[in-house]
Amino acid sequence: MTPRWLSRLRGALDATVDGTFLAPLRVVVGLGLALDGAVRARELAALGYFGDAFHMPLLPERLVPSKAVYTALVAARLVLALLVVVGARARIALALSSALAIHVVLADAVGLDDARYLLAVTAGLLALTPCEPRTSLVAADDAPPPPPAVGFAYGVFLL
């Protein structure tokens, strides 16, 4: 006989949810990621690479990206944010965006901002949800409607 709390926990972890209501949140988080990437690009162009000045990494110095790698990271974050907004491979793009944003935060604690960190964590948690769109732009008129975006509810619970 299993305890009641364990059966409730199993039920909560096995629950599914329709993720169509998460699409607006995905778009807003994607726009936030794009804005953060644009701000980082503007800072890179105006102020230069953060590693050339005083910086305080929370990672070992060998894991702090060089200027060329950091420039590529900023460009990749902008492309990933566009994928999140459009909804193409949104969950993968959210997970990668989250990982890159947290890496940049850990590489330069001087530029640490709680809003940037919250955005990165939210993107990572949203990657655990069924937030990808299920619509097709080239569907025929007589085609059946696409199935709803159903997935495990634990990501929604964590959000």
PDB file of C-alpha atoms in Angstrom:
ATOM      1  CA  MET A   1       0.000   0.000   0.000  1.00  0.00           C
ATOM      2  CA  THR A   2       1.468   3.300  -1.096  1.00  0.00           C
ATOM      3  CA  PRO A   3       1.100   6.452   0.974  1.00  0.00           C
ATOM      4  CA  ARG A   4      -1.490   8.972  -0.136  1.00  0.00           C
ATOM      5  CA  TRP A   5       1.069  11.738  -0.745  1.00  0.00           C
ATOM      6  CA  LEU A   6       3.092   9.459  -3.028  1.00  0.00           C
ATOM      7  CA  SER A   7       0.075   8.558  -5.141  1.00  0.00           C
ATOM      8  CA  ARG A   8      -0.830  12.269  -5.409  1.00  0.00           C
ATOM      9  CA  LEU A   9       2.712  13.085  -6.468  1.00  0.00           C
ATOM     10  CA  ARG A  10       2.656  10.359  -9.107  1.00  0.00           C
ATOM     11  CA  GLY A  11      -0.695  11.614 -10.355  1.00  0.00           C
ATOM     12  CA  ALA A  12       0.632  15.169 -10.591  1.00  0.00           C
ATOM     13  CA  LEU A  13       3.750  14.064 -12.472  1.00  0.00           C
ATOM     14  CA  ASP A  14       1.756  11.910 -14.899  1.00  0.00           C
ATOM     15  CA  ALA A  15      -0.890  14.580 -15.546  1.00  0.00           C
ATOM     16  CA  THR A  16      -1.104  16.091 -19.012  1.00  0.00           C
ATOM     17  CA  VAL A  17      -2.110  19.569 -20.042  1.00  0.00           C
ATOM     18  CA  ASP A  18      -3.177  21.242 -23.274  1.00  0.00           C
ATOM     19  CA  GLY A  19      -0.419  23.700 -24.074  1.00  0.00           C
ATOM     20  CA  THR A  20      -2.237  26.001 -26.473  1.00  0.00           C
ATOM     21  CA  PHE A  21      -2.676  28.582 -23.719  1.00  0.00           C
ATOM     22  CA  LEU A  22       1.135  28.755 -23.388  1.00  0.00           C
ATOM     23  CA  ALA A  23       1.665  30.196 -26.879  1.00  0.00           C
ATOM     24  CA  PRO A  24       1.231  33.842 -25.786  1.00  0.00           C
ATOM     25  CA  LEU A  25       3.687  33.287 -22.925  1.00  0.00           C
ATOM     26  CA  ARG A  26       6.148  31.731 -25.376  1.00  0.00           C
ATOM     27  CA  VAL A  27       5.889  34.758 -27.658  1.00  0.00           C
ATOM     28  CA  VAL A  28       6.370  37.198 -24.761  1.00  0.00           C
ATOM     29  CA  VAL A  29       9.380  35.265 -23.439  1.00  0.00           C
ATOM     30  CA  GLY A  30      10.787  35.117 -26.979  1.00  0.00           C
ATOM     31  CA  LEU A  31      10.419  38.875 -27.347  1.00  0.00           C
ATOM     32  CA  GLY A  32      12.126  39.323 -23.986  1.00  0.00           C
ATOM     33  CA  LEU A  33      14.984  37.085 -25.100  1.00  0.00           C
ATOM     34  CA  ALA A  34      15.272  39.081 -28.336  1.00  0.00           C
ATOM     35  CA  LEU A  35      15.326  42.365 -26.418  1.00  0.00           C
ATOM     36  CA  ASP A  36      17.977  41.030 -24.051  1.00  0.00           C
ATOM     37  CA  GLY A  37      20.060  39.826 -26.987  1.00  0.00           C
ATOM     38  CA  ALA A  38      19.712  43.205 -28.681  1.00  0.00           C
ATOM     39  CA  VAL A  39      20.785  44.985 -25.488  1.00  0.00           C
ATOM     40  CA  ARG A  40      23.810  42.674 -25.199  1.00  0.00           C
ATOM     41  CA  ALA A  41      24.679  43.370 -28.859  1.00  0.00           C
ATOM     42  CA  ARG A  42      24.360  47.119 -28.310  1.00  0.00           C
ATOM     43  CA  GLU A  43      26.548  46.896 -25.193  1.00  0.00           C
ATOM     44  CA  LEU A  44      29.115  44.920 -27.166  1.00  0.00           C
ATOM     45  CA  ALA A  45      29.173  47.538 -29.923  1.00  0.00           C
ATOM     46  CA  ALA A  46      29.152  50.596 -27.657  1.00  0.00           C
ATOM     47  CA  LEU A  47      31.151  49.509 -24.606  1.00  0.00           C
ATOM     48  CA  GLY A  48      33.171  46.648 -26.049  1.00  0.00           C
ATOM     49  CA  TYR A  49      33.737  43.151 -24.781  1.00  0.00           C
ATOM     50  CA  PHE A  50      33.163  42.790 -21.039  1.00  0.00           C
ATOM     51  CA  GLY A  51      36.273  40.606 -20.658  1.00  0.00           C
ATOM     52  CA  ASP A  52      38.546  43.478 -21.710  1.00  0.00           C
ATOM     53  CA  ALA A  53      37.507  45.486 -18.651  1.00  0.00           C
ATOM     54  CA  PHE A  54      36.912  44.507 -15.057  1.00  0.00           C
ATOM     55  CA  HIS A  55      34.656  41.495 -14.831  1.00  0.00           C
ATOM     56  CA  MET A  56      33.907  39.046 -12.082  1.00  0.00           C
ATOM     57  CA  PRO A  57      33.164  35.575 -13.419  1.00  0.00           C
ATOM     58  CA  LEU A  58      31.393  33.011 -11.297  1.00  0.00           C
ATOM     59  CA  LEU A  59      32.869  30.365 -13.596  1.00  0.00           C
ATOM     60  CA  PRO A  60      36.526  29.449 -13.921  1.00  0.00           C
ATOM     61  CA  GLU A  61      38.297  31.956 -16.158  1.00  0.00           C
ATOM     62  CA  ARG A  62      38.901  29.330 -18.857  1.00  0.00           C
ATOM     63  CA  LEU A  63      35.111  28.999 -19.312  1.00  0.00           C
ATOM     64  CA  VAL A  64      34.608  32.735 -19.901  1.00  0.00           C
ATOM     65  CA  PRO A  65      34.070  33.188 -23.649  1.00  0.00           C
ATOM     66  CA  SER A  66      36.541  35.172 -25.708  1.00  0.00           C
ATOM     67  CA  LYS A  67      35.394  38.227 -27.651  1.00  0.00           C
ATOM     68  CA  ALA A  68      34.804  36.227 -30.846  1.00  0.00           C
ATOM     69  CA  VAL A  69      32.935  33.471 -29.011  1.00  0.00           C
ATOM     70  CA  TYR A  70      30.881  36.019 -27.066  1.00  0.00           C
ATOM     71  CA  THR A  71      29.936  37.768 -30.318  1.00  0.00           C
ATOM     72  CA  ALA A  72      28.810  34.417 -31.733  1.00  0.00           C
ATOM     73  CA  LEU A  73      26.847  33.713 -28.533  1.00  0.00           C
ATOM     74  CA  VAL A  74      25.020  37.023 -28.814  1.00  0.00           C
ATOM     75  CA  ALA A  75      24.212  36.350 -32.470  1.00  0.00           C
ATOM     76  CA  ALA A  76      23.041  32.824 -31.641  1.00  0.00           C
ATOM     77  CA  ARG A  77      20.819  34.164 -28.870  1.00  0.00           C
ATOM     78  CA  LEU A  78      19.183  36.576 -31.327  1.00  0.00           C
ATOM     79  CA  VAL A  79      18.529  33.771 -33.829  1.00  0.00           C
ATOM     80  CA  LEU A  80      17.185  31.486 -31.088  1.00  0.00           C
ATOM     81  CA  ALA A  81      14.893  34.257 -29.837  1.00  0.00           C
ATOM     82  CA  LEU A  82      13.497  34.630 -33.350  1.00  0.00           C
ATOM     83  CA  LEU A  83      12.838  30.879 -33.468  1.00  0.00           C
ATOM     84  CA  VAL A  84      11.021  31.099 -30.124  1.00  0.00           C
ATOM     85  CA  VAL A  85       8.783  33.939 -31.302  1.00  0.00           C
ATOM     86  CA  VAL A  86       7.978  32.217 -34.588  1.00  0.00           C
ATOM     87  CA  GLY A  87       7.477  28.868 -32.891  1.00  0.00           C
ATOM     88  CA  ALA A  88       9.876  26.832 -35.009  1.00  0.00           C
ATOM     89  CA  ARG A  89      11.491  24.240 -32.732  1.00  0.00           C
ATOM     90  CA  ALA A  90      10.494  26.503 -29.876  1.00  0.00           C
ATOM     91  CA  ARG A  91      11.261  24.099 -27.041  1.00  0.00           C
ATOM     92  CA  ILE A  92      14.789  23.436 -28.251  1.00  0.00           C
ATOM     93  CA  ALA A  93      15.348  27.139 -28.889  1.00  0.00           C
ATOM     94  CA  LEU A  94      14.045  27.984 -25.408  1.00  0.00           C
ATOM     95  CA  ALA A  95      16.349  25.460 -23.767  1.00  0.00           C
ATOM     96  CA  LEU A  96      19.390  26.665 -25.710  1.00  0.00           C
ATOM     97  CA  SER A  97      18.523  30.318 -25.083  1.00  0.00           C
ATOM     98  CA  SER A  98      18.216  29.615 -21.393  1.00  0.00           C
ATOM     99  CA  ALA A  99      21.538  27.784 -21.265  1.00  0.00           C
ATOM    100  CA  LEU A 100      23.370  30.519 -23.181  1.00  0.00           C
ATOM    101  CA  ALA A 101      21.831  33.313 -21.095  1.00  0.00           C
ATOM    102  CA  ILE A 102      22.736  31.605 -17.817  1.00  0.00           C
ATOM    103  CA  HIS A 103      26.259  30.981 -19.102  1.00  0.00           C
ATOM    104  CA  VAL A 104      26.674  34.676 -19.923  1.00  0.00           C
ATOM    105  CA  VAL A 105      25.319  35.627 -16.483  1.00  0.00           C
ATOM    106  CA  LEU A 106      27.806  33.275 -14.832  1.00  0.00           C
ATOM    107  CA  ALA A 107      30.658  34.561 -17.013  1.00  0.00           C
ATOM    108  CA  ASP A 108      30.143  38.175 -15.920  1.00  0.00           C
ATOM    109  CA  ALA A 109      28.607  38.696 -12.500  1.00  0.00           C
ATOM    110  CA  VAL A 110      29.116  42.452 -12.828  1.00  0.00           C
ATOM    111  CA  GLY A 111      26.415  42.472 -15.509  1.00  0.00           C
ATOM    112  CA  LEU A 112      24.166  40.261 -13.375  1.00  0.00           C
ATOM    113  CA  ASP A 113      20.615  41.468 -13.444  1.00  0.00           C
ATOM    114  CA  ASP A 114      17.798  39.663 -11.683  1.00  0.00           C
ATOM    115  CA  ALA A 115      15.430  40.339 -14.597  1.00  0.00           C
ATOM    116  CA  ARG A 116      17.837  38.714 -17.076  1.00  0.00           C
ATOM    117  CA  TYR A 117      18.264  35.736 -14.778  1.00  0.00           C
ATOM    118  CA  LEU A 118      14.496  35.407 -14.302  1.00  0.00           C
ATOM    119  CA  LEU A 119      13.990  35.558 -18.060  1.00  0.00           C
ATOM    120  CA  ALA A 120      16.566  32.796 -18.569  1.00  0.00           C
ATOM    121  CA  VAL A 121      15.007  30.581 -15.898  1.00  0.00           C
ATOM    122  CA  THR A 122      11.514  31.183 -17.280  1.00  0.00           C
ATOM    123  CA  ALA A 123      12.722  30.231 -20.766  1.00  0.00           C
ATOM    124  CA  GLY A 124      14.249  27.048 -19.380  1.00  0.00           C
ATOM    125  CA  LEU A 125      11.083  26.078 -17.553  1.00  0.00           C
ATOM    126  CA  LEU A 126       8.923  26.951 -20.542  1.00  0.00           C
ATOM    127  CA  ALA A 127      11.030  24.526 -22.585  1.00  0.00           C
ATOM    128  CA  LEU A 128       9.595  21.750 -20.388  1.00  0.00           C
ATOM    129  CA  THR A 129       6.032  22.562 -21.434  1.00  0.00           C
ATOM    130  CA  PRO A 130       4.097  21.756 -24.626  1.00  0.00           C
ATOM    131  CA  CYS A 131       4.288  25.336 -25.931  1.00  0.00           C
ATOM    132  CA  GLU A 132       5.010  24.722 -29.612  1.00  0.00           C
ATOM    133  CA  PRO A 133       2.292  25.713 -32.071  1.00  0.00           C
ATOM    134  CA  ARG A 134       0.373  22.957 -33.815  1.00  0.00           C
ATOM    135  CA  THR A 135      -0.859  24.961 -36.765  1.00  0.00           C
ATOM    136  CA  SER A 136       0.247  24.708 -40.361  1.00  0.00           C
ATOM    137  CA  LEU A 137       0.406  27.642 -42.738  1.00  0.00           C
ATOM    138  CA  VAL A 138      -0.089  25.423 -45.785  1.00  0.00           C
ATOM    139  CA  ALA A 139      -2.948  23.227 -44.563  1.00  0.00           C
ATOM    140  CA  ALA A 140      -5.630  22.369 -47.092  1.00  0.00           C
ATOM    141  CA  ASP A 141      -9.189  23.572 -46.539  1.00  0.00           C
ATOM    142  CA  ASP A 142     -10.512  20.050 -46.056  1.00  0.00           C
ATOM    143  CA  ALA A 143      -7.652  18.953 -43.785  1.00  0.00           C
ATOM    144  CA  PRO A 144      -8.598  17.853 -40.273  1.00  0.00           C
ATOM    145  CA  PRO A 145      -7.680  20.225 -37.484  1.00  0.00           C
ATOM    146  CA  PRO A 146      -4.280  19.585 -35.919  1.00  0.00           C
ATOM    147  CA  PRO A 147      -4.170  17.768 -32.601  1.00  0.00           C
ATOM    148  CA  PRO A 148      -3.797  19.949 -29.520  1.00  0.00           C
ATOM    149  CA  ALA A 149      -0.350  20.469 -28.026  1.00  0.00           C
ATOM    150  CA  VAL A 150      -0.617  18.030 -25.143  1.00  0.00           C
ATOM    151  CA  GLY A 151       2.278  17.251 -22.842  1.00  0.00           C
ATOM    152  CA  PHE A 152       3.202  16.593 -19.272  1.00  0.00           C
ATOM    153  CA  ALA A 153       2.008  19.189 -16.793  1.00  0.00           C
ATOM    154  CA  TYR A 154       5.081  19.244 -14.555  1.00  0.00           C
ATOM    155  CA  GLY A 155       6.606  22.101 -16.575  1.00  0.00           C
ATOM    156  CA  VAL A 156       3.469  24.174 -16.045  1.00  0.00           C
ATOM    157  CA  PHE A 157       3.545  23.345 -12.331  1.00  0.00           C
ATOM    158  CA  LEU A 158       7.166  24.489 -12.139  1.00  0.00           C
ATOM    159  CA  LEU A 159       6.362  27.709 -13.958  1.00  0.00           C
TER     160      LEU A 159
END
